[in-house]
Amino acid sequence: MSDLESQNARQEAYWAEKAASVEADLLTRIPENKLRPRLEPTRRAVELLGDPQKLYRVVHVTGTNGKTSTTRFIERLLREHGLRTGRFTSPHLVKINERLSLDGEPVSDERLYTVWQDIAPILEIVDAELLAAGDTKLTFFEALAVLGFAVFADAPVDVLVLEVGMGGEWDSTNVADGDVAVFTPIDLDHVERLGSTIAEIAKTKSGIIKPDAIVISAKQPADAENVLRAVAGERAESISFFGDSFDVVSTEINALGQTVTIKSLAGEYSDLNLPVHGSYQAQNAALAVAAVEAFLGGGTQRIMDDVVRAAFADFSSPGRLQIVGREPLTILDAAHNPSGAESLANALKESFGSPYAIGVLSVLADKNARGLLEALDDSFVEFVITQSSSPRALAAEELAELAREVFGADRVKVQANPQWAIAEAGKALPAGQAAAIVVTGSITLVGDVLKLKQIEAEQDA
């Protein structure tokens, strides 16, 4: 190693350690799965910082499933137009930097730490005010949102594609005003915080609709659609739904993913190569195209074909029907609720030809584990139950007991270590026929496996 390479390696290690200290600081706060239904502390923090979230335009994305993929689609399309983009998503799979991306790349360790140091005194002021008022300090997600807004202002970006953490109305991201409010499919999830019915959840999520915004929505259950139409009618410039104003005309499976034709608000885009699997990803792509048309030209101007083709060809969605191995075929999918599991089941049939599939599963304790398992029943021959690194993960044996009730004892094995669970699944695959290992049930489990794959790749290099 040359002196210059050695110096660069030391610099990288230094900033990586500093970035790790940022995450450690954030983790001392109330965790993000215990979000507080409040907006004022975040608003107070950004006001003291000079409202960085007002220094760029915003596309705001909410929903139950498909938020991150849709956010990534929108950002990629905007970046192909030559705009400097920010992308805020959650949770991360491997490293917290993934949540704050500039021009499609996770924020650097150096920028993450430097901006954190800049805003730390402001966060301390707000923490002190909250404690003096008998309230709790800024939570993990509140502080992260403030950090994100400051990072994007520091860059600076032209436009931020902003995924909510949970809900919408009181989510910390809602201190920003979106020019376009995007809704992915709404379903029951986080019912203890968002509401016990589709209509209640839709009402909470509709809080991201700001005066004169353009609303773009996926196809919704009737109760959700009614709520969105009512709120948009009071505040928004217009609202458009998948299946009415825009649609997927056709999809055709190919070796790398699918070829899609989309009818959007301002025109049709034909024979686009989309290197991701699943018909729901084609729908996410159509939602994204409509959102970008709305953002750039009010939904009246067609995007240039070359722009859409280039953006689609370069699209990726880590942890969503992601193939990480071919021998055997190994698929990671972050489905973590029943509707996500149904999408996975459909994709295994449509995109992968219903292979002999063995599922490697871990589920978090606050999720509808039974509903998720039932949605996967017909798609898997066997299941290896494991346990992700999340402290919220159901114990492997506890989840296995539930799995035995759903699938029968003969279809369930238990291996608490995810790496060993994948090896166990591999031993059970039959030779000479289409077969797959599918890792699913928890975003944390998918992240754990991606880390393992990265370590394997580094060792092989």
CSV table of C-alpha atoms in Angstrom, one decimal:
chain,number,residue,atom,x,y,z
A,1,MET,CA,0.0,0.0,0.0
A,2,SER,CA,1.4,3.4,-1.0
A,3,ASP,CA,1.7,6.3,1.5
A,4,LEU,CA,-1.2,8.0,-0.2
A,5,GLU,CA,-3.4,4.9,0.0
A,6,SER,CA,-2.4,4.4,3.7
A,7,GLN,CA,-3.3,8.1,4.4
A,8,ASN,CA,-6.7,7.7,2.7
A,9,ALA,CA,-7.4,4.5,4.6
A,10,ARG,CA,-6.7,6.3,7.9
A,11,GLN,CA,-8.9,9.2,6.9
A,12,GLU,CA,-11.8,6.8,6.0
A,13,ALA,CA,-11.4,5.0,9.3
A,14,TYR,CA,-11.3,8.3,11.2
A,15,TRP,CA,-14.5,9.6,9.7
A,16,ALA,CA,-16.2,6.2,10.0
A,17,GLU,CA,-15.6,6.2,13.7
A,18,LYS,CA,-16.9,9.8,13.9
A,19,ALA,CA,-20.1,8.8,12.0
A,20,ALA,CA,-20.6,5.8,14.3
A,21,SER,CA,-20.5,8.3,17.2
A,22,VAL,CA,-23.5,10.1,15.6
A,23,GLU,CA,-25.5,6.9,15.4
A,24,ALA,CA,-24.5,6.1,19.0
A,25,ASP,CA,-25.7,9.6,20.1
A,26,LEU,CA,-29.0,9.1,18.3
A,27,LEU,CA,-29.5,5.6,19.9
A,28,THR,CA,-29.4,7.2,23.4
A,29,ARG,CA,-32.8,8.8,22.5
A,30,ILE,CA,-36.3,7.3,22.6
A,31,PRO,CA,-36.2,4.7,19.7
A,32,GLU,CA,-37.9,5.2,16.5
A,33,ASN,CA,-40.5,2.5,17.0
A,34,LYS,CA,-41.8,4.6,19.9
A,35,LEU,CA,-42.5,7.7,17.9
A,36,ARG,CA,-44.3,10.4,19.8
A,37,PRO,CA,-47.4,11.9,18.1
A,38,ARG,CA,-46.1,15.4,18.3
A,39,LEU,CA,-44.6,17.9,15.8
A,40,GLU,CA,-43.8,21.0,17.8
A,41,PRO,CA,-40.4,19.8,19.1
A,42,THR,CA,-39.1,19.2,15.5
A,43,ARG,CA,-40.7,22.5,14.4
A,44,ARG,CA,-38.9,24.3,17.2
A,45,ALA,CA,-35.5,22.8,16.3
A,46,VAL,CA,-35.7,23.6,12.6
A,47,GLU,CA,-36.9,27.2,13.4
A,48,LEU,CA,-33.8,27.7,15.6
A,49,LEU,CA,-31.7,26.4,12.7
A,50,GLY,CA,-33.3,28.9,10.3
A,51,ASP,CA,-35.8,26.4,8.7
A,52,PRO,CA,-33.4,24.5,6.5
A,53,GLN,CA,-36.4,22.5,5.1
A,54,LYS,CA,-37.6,25.6,3.3
A,55,LEU,CA,-34.4,26.0,1.3
A,56,TYR,CA,-35.4,23.4,-1.3
A,57,ARG,CA,-38.5,22.0,-2.9
A,58,VAL,CA,-40.0,18.8,-1.5
A,59,VAL,CA,-41.8,15.8,-2.8
A,60,HIS,CA,-43.4,14.1,0.3
A,61,VAL,CA,-44.1,10.4,0.2
A,62,THR,CA,-46.3,8.4,2.6
A,63,GLY,CA,-48.3,5.1,2.6
A,64,THR,CA,-48.0,1.6,4.1
A,65,ASN,CA,-46.0,-0.4,1.6
A,66,GLY,CA,-43.8,0.7,-1.2
A,67,LYS,CA,-42.7,4.1,0.2
A,68,THR,CA,-39.0,3.5,0.0
A,69,SER,CA,-39.0,2.1,-3.5
A,70,THR,CA,-41.3,4.9,-4.8
A,71,THR,CA,-39.1,7.5,-3.1
A,72,ARG,CA,-36.0,6.0,-4.8
A,73,PHE,CA,-37.9,5.9,-8.2
A,74,ILE,CA,-38.8,9.6,-7.9
A,75,GLU,CA,-35.4,10.7,-6.8
A,76,ARG,CA,-33.7,8.8,-9.7
A,77,LEU,CA,-36.0,10.4,-12.2
A,78,LEU,CA,-35.4,13.9,-10.8
A,79,ARG,CA,-31.6,13.3,-10.8
A,80,GLU,CA,-31.7,12.3,-14.4
A,81,HIS,CA,-33.1,15.8,-15.1
A,82,GLY,CA,-29.9,17.3,-13.8
A,83,LEU,CA,-31.3,18.4,-10.5
A,84,ARG,CA,-29.2,18.0,-7.3
A,85,THR,CA,-31.3,15.6,-5.2
A,86,GLY,CA,-31.7,14.7,-1.6
A,87,ARG,CA,-33.4,11.5,-0.5
A,88,PHE,CA,-34.6,10.8,3.0
A,89,THR,CA,-35.8,7.2,3.7
A,90,SER,CA,-36.1,4.9,6.7
A,91,PRO,CA,-35.1,2.5,8.1
A,92,HIS,CA,-31.6,1.7,6.9
A,93,LEU,CA,-30.5,-1.8,6.0
A,94,VAL,CA,-26.8,-1.7,6.8
A,95,LYS,CA,-25.6,1.8,7.7
A,96,ILE,CA,-27.5,4.9,8.9
A,97,ASN,CA,-25.9,7.0,6.2
A,98,GLU,CA,-28.3,5.2,3.7
A,99,ARG,CA,-31.2,7.3,5.1
A,100,LEU,CA,-29.7,10.6,4.0
A,101,SER,CA,-28.6,10.4,0.3
A,102,LEU,CA,-27.2,13.1,-1.9
A,103,ASP,CA,-27.4,12.6,-5.6
A,104,GLY,CA,-28.3,9.0,-5.1
A,105,GLU,CA,-25.3,8.2,-2.7
A,106,PRO,CA,-25.4,7.8,1.1
A,107,VAL,CA,-24.1,11.0,2.8
A,108,SER,CA,-20.4,10.7,3.6
A,109,ASP,CA,-19.3,10.0,7.1
A,110,GLU,CA,-17.5,13.3,7.2
A,111,ARG,CA,-20.6,15.4,6.2
A,112,LEU,CA,-22.8,13.4,8.6
A,113,TYR,CA,-20.5,14.1,11.5
A,114,THR,CA,-19.8,17.7,10.6
A,115,VAL,CA,-23.4,18.7,10.3
A,116,TRP,CA,-24.3,16.8,13.4
A,117,GLN,CA,-21.7,18.8,15.3
A,118,ASP,CA,-23.2,22.0,13.8
A,119,ILE,CA,-26.8,21.2,15.0
A,120,ALA,CA,-25.9,19.6,18.3
A,121,PRO,CA,-26.1,22.9,20.3
A,122,ILE,CA,-29.6,23.5,18.9
A,123,LEU,CA,-30.8,20.0,19.8
A,124,GLU,CA,-29.4,20.5,23.3
A,125,ILE,CA,-31.5,23.8,23.6
A,126,VAL,CA,-34.7,22.0,22.5
A,127,ASP,CA,-34.0,19.0,24.8
A,128,ALA,CA,-33.6,21.4,27.7
A,129,GLU,CA,-36.8,23.2,26.9
A,130,LEU,CA,-38.7,20.0,26.6
A,131,LEU,CA,-37.3,18.6,29.9
A,132,ALA,CA,-38.1,21.9,31.7
A,133,ALA,CA,-41.7,21.6,30.5
A,134,GLY,CA,-42.0,18.1,31.8
A,135,ASP,CA,-41.7,16.4,28.4
A,136,THR,CA,-39.2,14.0,27.0
A,137,LYS,CA,-36.2,15.0,24.9
A,138,LEU,CA,-36.2,14.9,21.1
A,139,THR,CA,-36.6,11.2,20.0
A,140,PHE,CA,-34.3,9.3,17.7
A,141,PHE,CA,-36.4,10.1,14.7
A,142,GLU,CA,-37.0,13.7,15.6
A,143,ALA,CA,-33.3,14.4,15.9
A,144,LEU,CA,-32.6,12.4,12.7
A,145,ALA,CA,-35.2,14.4,10.7
A,146,VAL,CA,-33.6,17.7,11.9
A,147,LEU,CA,-30.2,16.3,10.9
A,148,GLY,CA,-31.5,15.3,7.5
A,149,PHE,CA,-33.0,18.7,6.8
A,150,ALA,CA,-29.7,20.3,7.8
A,151,VAL,CA,-27.6,17.9,5.7
A,152,PHE,CA,-29.7,18.7,2.6
A,153,ALA,CA,-29.5,22.4,3.2
A,154,ASP,CA,-25.7,22.2,3.7
A,155,ALA,CA,-25.3,20.3,0.3
A,156,PRO,CA,-27.3,22.2,-0.9
A,157,VAL,CA,-30.0,20.3,-2.9
A,158,ASP,CA,-32.5,21.5,-5.4
A,159,VAL,CA,-35.2,19.0,-4.4
A,160,LEU,CA,-35.7,16.6,-1.5
A,161,VAL,CA,-37.7,13.4,-1.9
A,162,LEU,CA,-38.9,12.9,1.6
A,163,GLU,CA,-40.3,9.6,3.0
A,164,VAL,CA,-42.3,9.9,6.2
A,165,GLY,CA,-41.2,7.8,9.2
A,166,MET,CA,-44.7,6.9,10.3
A,167,GLY,CA,-48.1,8.2,9.4
A,168,GLY,CA,-48.0,11.8,8.2
A,169,GLU,CA,-49.9,14.4,10.2
A,170,TRP,CA,-47.6,14.4,13.2
A,171,ASP,CA,-44.5,12.8,11.7
A,172,SER,CA,-41.4,14.8,12.1
A,173,THR,CA,-40.9,15.1,8.3
A,174,ASN,CA,-44.2,17.1,8.2
A,175,VAL,CA,-42.5,20.3,9.2
A,176,ALA,CA,-41.6,20.4,5.4
A,177,ASP,CA,-44.2,21.5,2.8
A,178,GLY,CA,-44.3,19.2,-0.2
A,179,ASP,CA,-45.1,20.6,-3.6
A,180,VAL,CA,-46.3,17.1,-4.4
A,181,ALA,CA,-47.8,14.7,-1.8
A,182,VAL,CA,-47.5,11.0,-2.9
A,183,PHE,CA,-49.4,8.1,-1.4
A,184,THR,CA,-48.4,4.5,-1.8
A,185,PRO,CA,-51.0,1.8,-1.0
A,186,ILE,CA,-52.5,2.3,2.5
A,187,ASP,CA,-53.3,-0.7,4.7
A,188,LEU,CA,-53.5,-1.6,8.3
A,189,ASP,CA,-50.1,-1.3,10.1
A,190,HIS,CA,-48.9,0.4,13.3
A,191,VAL,CA,-52.6,0.4,14.4
A,192,GLU,CA,-51.6,1.2,17.9
A,193,ARG,CA,-50.4,4.6,16.8
A,194,LEU,CA,-52.1,5.4,13.4
A,195,GLY,CA,-55.6,4.1,14.0
A,196,SER,CA,-57.5,0.8,13.9
A,197,THR,CA,-59.3,1.3,10.6
A,198,ILE,CA,-58.2,2.1,7.0
A,199,ALA,CA,-60.0,5.4,7.2
A,200,GLU,CA,-58.3,6.5,10.5
A,201,ILE,CA,-54.9,5.6,9.1
A,202,ALA,CA,-55.6,7.4,5.8
A,203,LYS,CA,-56.7,10.5,7.8
A,204,THR,CA,-53.4,10.5,9.7
A,205,LYS,CA,-51.4,10.0,6.5
A,206,SER,CA,-53.4,12.8,4.7
A,207,GLY,CA,-51.7,15.3,7.0
A,208,ILE,CA,-48.9,15.7,4.5
A,209,ILE,CA,-51.3,17.3,2.0
A,210,LYS,CA,-50.4,21.0,2.1
A,211,PRO,CA,-52.3,24.0,0.6
A,212,ASP,CA,-52.1,24.0,-3.2
A,213,ALA,CA,-50.1,20.7,-3.4
A,214,ILE,CA,-50.7,18.2,-6.1
A,215,VAL,CA,-51.7,14.8,-4.8
A,216,ILE,CA,-50.7,11.6,-6.6
A,217,SER,CA,-51.9,8.3,-5.2
A,218,ALA,CA,-51.7,4.6,-5.8
A,219,LYS,CA,-54.9,2.6,-6.0
A,220,GLN,CA,-56.4,2.7,-2.6
A,221,PRO,CA,-59.1,0.8,-0.6
A,222,ALA,CA,-62.4,2.7,-0.9
A,223,ASP,CA,-62.2,4.0,2.7
A,224,ALA,CA,-58.7,5.4,2.1
A,225,GLU,CA,-59.6,6.9,-1.3
A,226,ASN,CA,-62.6,8.7,0.2
A,227,VAL,CA,-60.5,10.3,2.9
A,228,LEU,CA,-57.8,11.4,0.5
A,229,ARG,CA,-60.3,12.9,-1.9
A,230,ALA,CA,-62.0,14.8,0.9
A,231,VAL,CA,-58.8,16.2,2.3
A,232,ALA,CA,-57.4,17.0,-1.1
A,233,GLY,CA,-60.7,18.7,-2.0
A,234,GLU,CA,-60.2,21.1,0.9
A,235,ARG,CA,-56.5,21.8,0.4
A,236,ALA,CA,-54.9,20.6,-2.7
A,237,GLU,CA,-54.7,21.8,-6.3
A,238,SER,CA,-55.6,18.4,-7.7
A,239,ILE,CA,-55.6,14.7,-6.9
A,240,SER,CA,-54.9,11.8,-9.3
A,241,PHE,CA,-55.2,8.1,-8.7
A,242,PHE,CA,-53.5,5.0,-10.2
A,243,GLY,CA,-56.0,3.2,-12.4
A,244,ASP,CA,-57.8,6.5,-13.3
A,245,SER,CA,-55.4,9.2,-14.3
A,246,PHE,CA,-52.3,6.9,-14.8
A,247,ASP,CA,-51.7,3.2,-15.1
A,248,VAL,CA,-49.4,0.3,-16.0
A,249,VAL,CA,-50.4,-0.7,-19.5
A,250,SER,CA,-48.3,-3.8,-19.7
A,251,THR,CA,-45.5,-5.7,-18.0
A,252,GLU,CA,-43.4,-8.5,-19.5
A,253,ILE,CA,-40.9,-10.5,-17.4
A,254,ASN,CA,-37.3,-10.5,-18.7
A,255,ALA,CA,-34.0,-11.9,-17.5
A,256,LEU,CA,-33.1,-8.8,-15.5
A,257,GLY,CA,-36.5,-7.8,-14.2
A,258,GLN,CA,-39.4,-6.6,-16.5
A,259,THR,CA,-40.2,-4.5,-19.5
A,260,VAL,CA,-43.1,-2.1,-18.8
A,261,THR,CA,-45.3,0.3,-20.6
A,262,ILE,CA,-46.8,3.1,-18.5
A,263,LYS,CA,-49.6,5.5,-19.3
A,264,SER,CA,-49.1,8.6,-17.2
A,265,LEU,CA,-50.7,12.0,-16.6
A,266,ALA,CA,-49.0,13.6,-19.7
A,267,GLY,CA,-48.4,10.7,-22.0
A,268,GLU,CA,-47.3,7.1,-22.5
A,269,TYR,CA,-43.8,5.6,-22.0
A,270,SER,CA,-43.3,2.3,-23.9
A,271,ASP,CA,-41.0,-0.7,-23.5
A,272,LEU,CA,-39.0,0.6,-20.5
A,273,ASN,CA,-36.5,-1.8,-19.0
A,274,LEU,CA,-37.0,-2.0,-15.3
A,275,PRO,CA,-34.3,-4.1,-13.5
A,276,VAL,CA,-36.4,-5.0,-10.5
A,277,HIS,CA,-39.0,-7.8,-10.0
A,278,GLY,CA,-42.6,-7.7,-9.0
A,279,SER,CA,-45.7,-6.2,-10.6
A,280,TYR,CA,-46.0,-3.9,-7.6
A,281,GLN,CA,-42.6,-2.4,-8.6
A,282,ALA,CA,-44.1,-1.5,-12.0
A,283,GLN,CA,-47.0,0.2,-10.1
A,284,ASN,CA,-44.5,2.1,-7.9
A,285,ALA,CA,-42.7,3.2,-11.1
A,286,ALA,CA,-45.9,4.5,-12.6
A,287,LEU,CA,-46.7,6.3,-9.4
A,288,ALA,CA,-43.2,7.9,-9.5
A,289,VAL,CA,-43.5,9.0,-13.1
A,290,ALA,CA,-46.8,10.7,-12.3
A,291,ALA,CA,-45.3,12.4,-9.3
A,292,VAL,CA,-42.4,13.7,-11.3
A,293,GLU,CA,-44.7,15.0,-14.1
A,294,ALA,CA,-46.7,16.7,-11.4
A,295,PHE,CA,-43.6,18.2,-9.8
A,296,LEU,CA,-41.9,19.5,-13.0
A,297,GLY,CA,-44.9,20.6,-15.0
A,298,GLY,CA,-48.1,20.3,-13.0
A,299,GLY,CA,-48.9,17.0,-14.7
A,300,THR,CA,-49.2,18.5,-18.1
A,301,GLN,CA,-45.7,18.1,-19.5
A,302,ARG,CA,-44.3,14.8,-20.7
A,303,ILE,CA,-40.9,13.7,-19.5
A,304,MET,CA,-38.4,13.0,-22.3
A,305,ASP,CA,-38.2,9.3,-23.2
A,306,ASP,CA,-34.4,9.2,-22.9
A,307,VAL,CA,-34.7,10.6,-19.3
A,308,VAL,CA,-37.2,7.9,-18.2
A,309,ARG,CA,-35.3,5.1,-20.0
A,310,ALA,CA,-32.0,6.1,-18.4
A,311,ALA,CA,-33.5,6.5,-14.9
A,312,PHE,CA,-35.4,3.2,-15.1
A,313,ALA,CA,-32.4,1.2,-16.4
A,314,ASP,CA,-30.3,2.4,-13.5
A,315,PHE,CA,-32.9,1.8,-10.8
A,316,SER,CA,-32.3,-0.4,-7.8
A,317,SER,CA,-34.3,-1.1,-4.6
A,318,PRO,CA,-32.1,-2.9,-2.0
A,319,GLY,CA,-33.9,-5.4,0.1
A,320,ARG,CA,-37.0,-5.5,-2.2
A,321,LEU,CA,-37.0,-8.8,-4.2
A,322,GLN,CA,-33.3,-8.4,-4.3
A,323,ILE,CA,-31.3,-11.3,-5.8
A,324,VAL,CA,-28.1,-11.7,-3.8
A,325,GLY,CA,-27.2,-15.2,-5.1
A,326,ARG,CA,-27.8,-17.4,-8.1
A,327,GLU,CA,-26.5,-20.8,-6.9
A,328,PRO,CA,-28.8,-21.3,-5.1
A,329,LEU,CA,-31.1,-18.5,-6.1
A,330,THR,CA,-31.3,-16.3,-2.9
A,331,ILE,CA,-33.9,-13.5,-2.7
A,332,LEU,CA,-34.2,-10.8,0.0
A,333,ASP,CA,-37.5,-9.1,0.5
A,334,ALA,CA,-38.4,-6.8,3.3
A,335,ALA,CA,-42.1,-7.7,3.5
A,336,HIS,CA,-43.0,-7.2,7.1
A,337,ASN,CA,-46.8,-7.1,7.2
A,338,PRO,CA,-49.6,-9.1,5.5
A,339,SER,CA,-50.0,-6.9,2.5
A,340,GLY,CA,-46.3,-6.9,1.8
A,341,ALA,CA,-46.2,-10.7,2.2
A,342,GLU,CA,-49.1,-10.9,-0.3
A,343,SER,CA,-47.0,-8.9,-2.8
A,344,LEU,CA,-44.1,-11.2,-2.2
A,345,ALA,CA,-46.2,-14.2,-2.8
A,346,ASN,CA,-47.5,-12.8,-6.1
A,347,ALA,CA,-44.0,-11.9,-7.2
A,348,LEU,CA,-42.7,-15.4,-6.6
A,349,LYS,CA,-45.4,-16.7,-8.8
A,350,GLU,CA,-45.3,-14.0,-11.5
A,351,SER,CA,-41.6,-13.2,-11.7
A,352,PHE,CA,-40.0,-16.4,-10.6
A,353,GLY,CA,-42.4,-19.1,-11.8
A,354,SER,CA,-43.4,-20.4,-8.4
A,355,PRO,CA,-40.0,-22.1,-7.5
A,356,TYR,CA,-39.5,-24.7,-4.8
A,357,ALA,CA,-39.0,-22.1,-2.2
A,358,ILE,CA,-37.8,-22.3,1.4
A,359,GLY,CA,-38.4,-19.2,3.5
A,360,VAL,CA,-36.0,-17.9,6.1
A,361,LEU,CA,-38.1,-15.7,8.4
A,362,SER,CA,-37.9,-13.4,11.4
A,363,VAL,CA,-40.7,-11.1,12.5
A,364,LEU,CA,-40.7,-8.2,14.9
A,365,ALA,CA,-42.9,-8.5,18.0
A,366,ASP,CA,-45.1,-5.5,17.2
A,367,LYS,CA,-46.1,-6.9,13.7
A,368,ASN,CA,-49.0,-9.1,12.7
A,369,ALA,CA,-46.9,-12.2,12.5
A,370,ARG,CA,-49.8,-14.6,12.0
A,371,GLY,CA,-51.3,-12.6,9.1
A,372,LEU,CA,-47.8,-12.4,7.5
A,373,LEU,CA,-47.2,-16.1,7.8
A,374,GLU,CA,-50.7,-17.0,6.5
A,375,ALA,CA,-50.1,-14.8,3.4
A,376,LEU,CA,-46.9,-16.9,2.7
A,377,ASP,CA,-48.4,-20.3,3.3
A,378,ASP,CA,-48.9,-21.3,-0.4
A,379,SER,CA,-45.6,-19.9,-1.6
A,380,PHE,CA,-43.1,-21.9,0.5
A,381,VAL,CA,-42.5,-25.6,0.9
A,382,GLU,CA,-40.6,-25.2,4.2
A,383,PHE,CA,-39.7,-22.5,6.6
A,384,VAL,CA,-36.5,-22.0,8.7
A,385,ILE,CA,-37.4,-19.6,11.5
A,386,THR,CA,-34.6,-17.4,12.7
A,387,GLN,CA,-34.1,-14.2,14.7
A,388,SER,CA,-32.8,-10.9,13.5
A,389,SER,CA,-30.5,-8.6,15.5
A,390,SER,CA,-33.3,-6.3,16.4
A,391,PRO,CA,-34.1,-6.2,20.1
A,392,ARG,CA,-37.8,-6.1,19.0
A,393,ALA,CA,-37.5,-9.4,17.1
A,394,LEU,CA,-39.7,-12.3,18.3
A,395,ALA,CA,-37.6,-15.1,19.8
A,396,ALA,CA,-37.0,-17.7,17.2
A,397,GLU,CA,-38.7,-20.5,19.2
A,398,GLU,CA,-41.8,-18.2,19.9
A,399,LEU,CA,-42.2,-17.4,16.2
A,400,ALA,CA,-41.6,-21.1,15.4
A,401,GLU,CA,-44.5,-22.1,17.7
A,402,LEU,CA,-46.8,-19.8,15.8
A,403,ALA,CA,-45.4,-21.1,12.5
A,404,ARG,CA,-46.2,-24.6,13.5
A,405,GLU,CA,-49.8,-23.6,14.2
A,406,VAL,CA,-50.1,-22.1,10.7
A,407,PHE,CA,-48.0,-24.5,8.6
A,408,GLY,CA,-47.8,-27.7,10.6
A,409,ALA,CA,-44.7,-28.9,12.5
A,410,ASP,CA,-43.3,-30.9,9.5
A,411,ARG,CA,-42.8,-27.7,7.5
A,412,VAL,CA,-40.9,-25.7,10.2
A,413,LYS,CA,-37.3,-25.8,11.3
A,414,VAL,CA,-35.6,-23.4,13.8
A,415,GLN,CA,-32.2,-21.9,13.6
A,416,ALA,CA,-31.8,-18.7,15.6
A,417,ASN,CA,-28.6,-17.6,13.8
A,418,PRO,CA,-29.5,-16.1,10.4
A,419,GLN,CA,-26.3,-17.2,8.7
A,420,TRP,CA,-26.9,-20.8,9.9
A,421,ALA,CA,-30.6,-20.5,9.0
A,422,ILE,CA,-29.7,-19.8,5.3
A,423,ALA,CA,-27.2,-22.7,5.3
A,424,GLU,CA,-30.0,-24.9,6.8
A,425,ALA,CA,-32.3,-23.8,4.0
A,426,GLY,CA,-29.7,-24.5,1.4
A,427,LYS,CA,-29.3,-28.1,2.5
A,428,ALA,CA,-33.0,-28.7,2.1
A,429,LEU,CA,-33.2,-27.5,-1.6
A,430,PRO,CA,-33.8,-30.2,-4.1
A,431,ALA,CA,-31.3,-30.8,-6.9
A,432,GLY,CA,-32.4,-30.5,-10.5
A,433,GLN,CA,-35.4,-28.2,-10.2
A,434,ALA,CA,-36.1,-24.5,-9.9
A,435,ALA,CA,-35.6,-23.6,-6.3
A,436,ALA,CA,-35.0,-20.6,-4.1
A,437,ILE,CA,-34.2,-19.4,-0.6
A,438,VAL,CA,-36.2,-16.3,0.3
A,439,VAL,CA,-35.2,-14.2,3.3
A,440,THR,CA,-38.2,-12.1,4.5
A,441,GLY,CA,-40.4,-11.0,7.4
A,442,SER,CA,-38.3,-8.2,8.8
A,443,ILE,CA,-36.3,-5.3,7.4
A,444,THR,CA,-33.8,-5.9,10.1
A,445,LEU,CA,-33.3,-9.5,9.0
A,446,VAL,CA,-32.7,-8.4,5.4
A,447,GLY,CA,-30.2,-5.9,6.7
A,448,ASP,CA,-28.4,-8.6,8.7
A,449,VAL,CA,-28.1,-10.8,5.6
A,450,LEU,CA,-26.9,-7.9,3.5
A,451,LYS,CA,-24.1,-7.3,6.0
A,452,LEU,CA,-23.2,-10.9,5.9
A,453,LYS,CA,-23.1,-10.8,2.1
A,454,GLN,CA,-20.8,-7.7,2.2
A,455,ILE,CA,-18.4,-9.4,4.6
A,456,GLU,CA,-18.3,-12.5,2.3
A,457,ALA,CA,-17.6,-10.3,-0.7
A,458,GLU,CA,-14.8,-8.4,1.2
A,459,GLN,CA,-13.2,-11.7,2.2
A,460,ASP,CA,-13.3,-13.0,-1.3
A,461,ALA,CA,-11.8,-9.8,-2.8
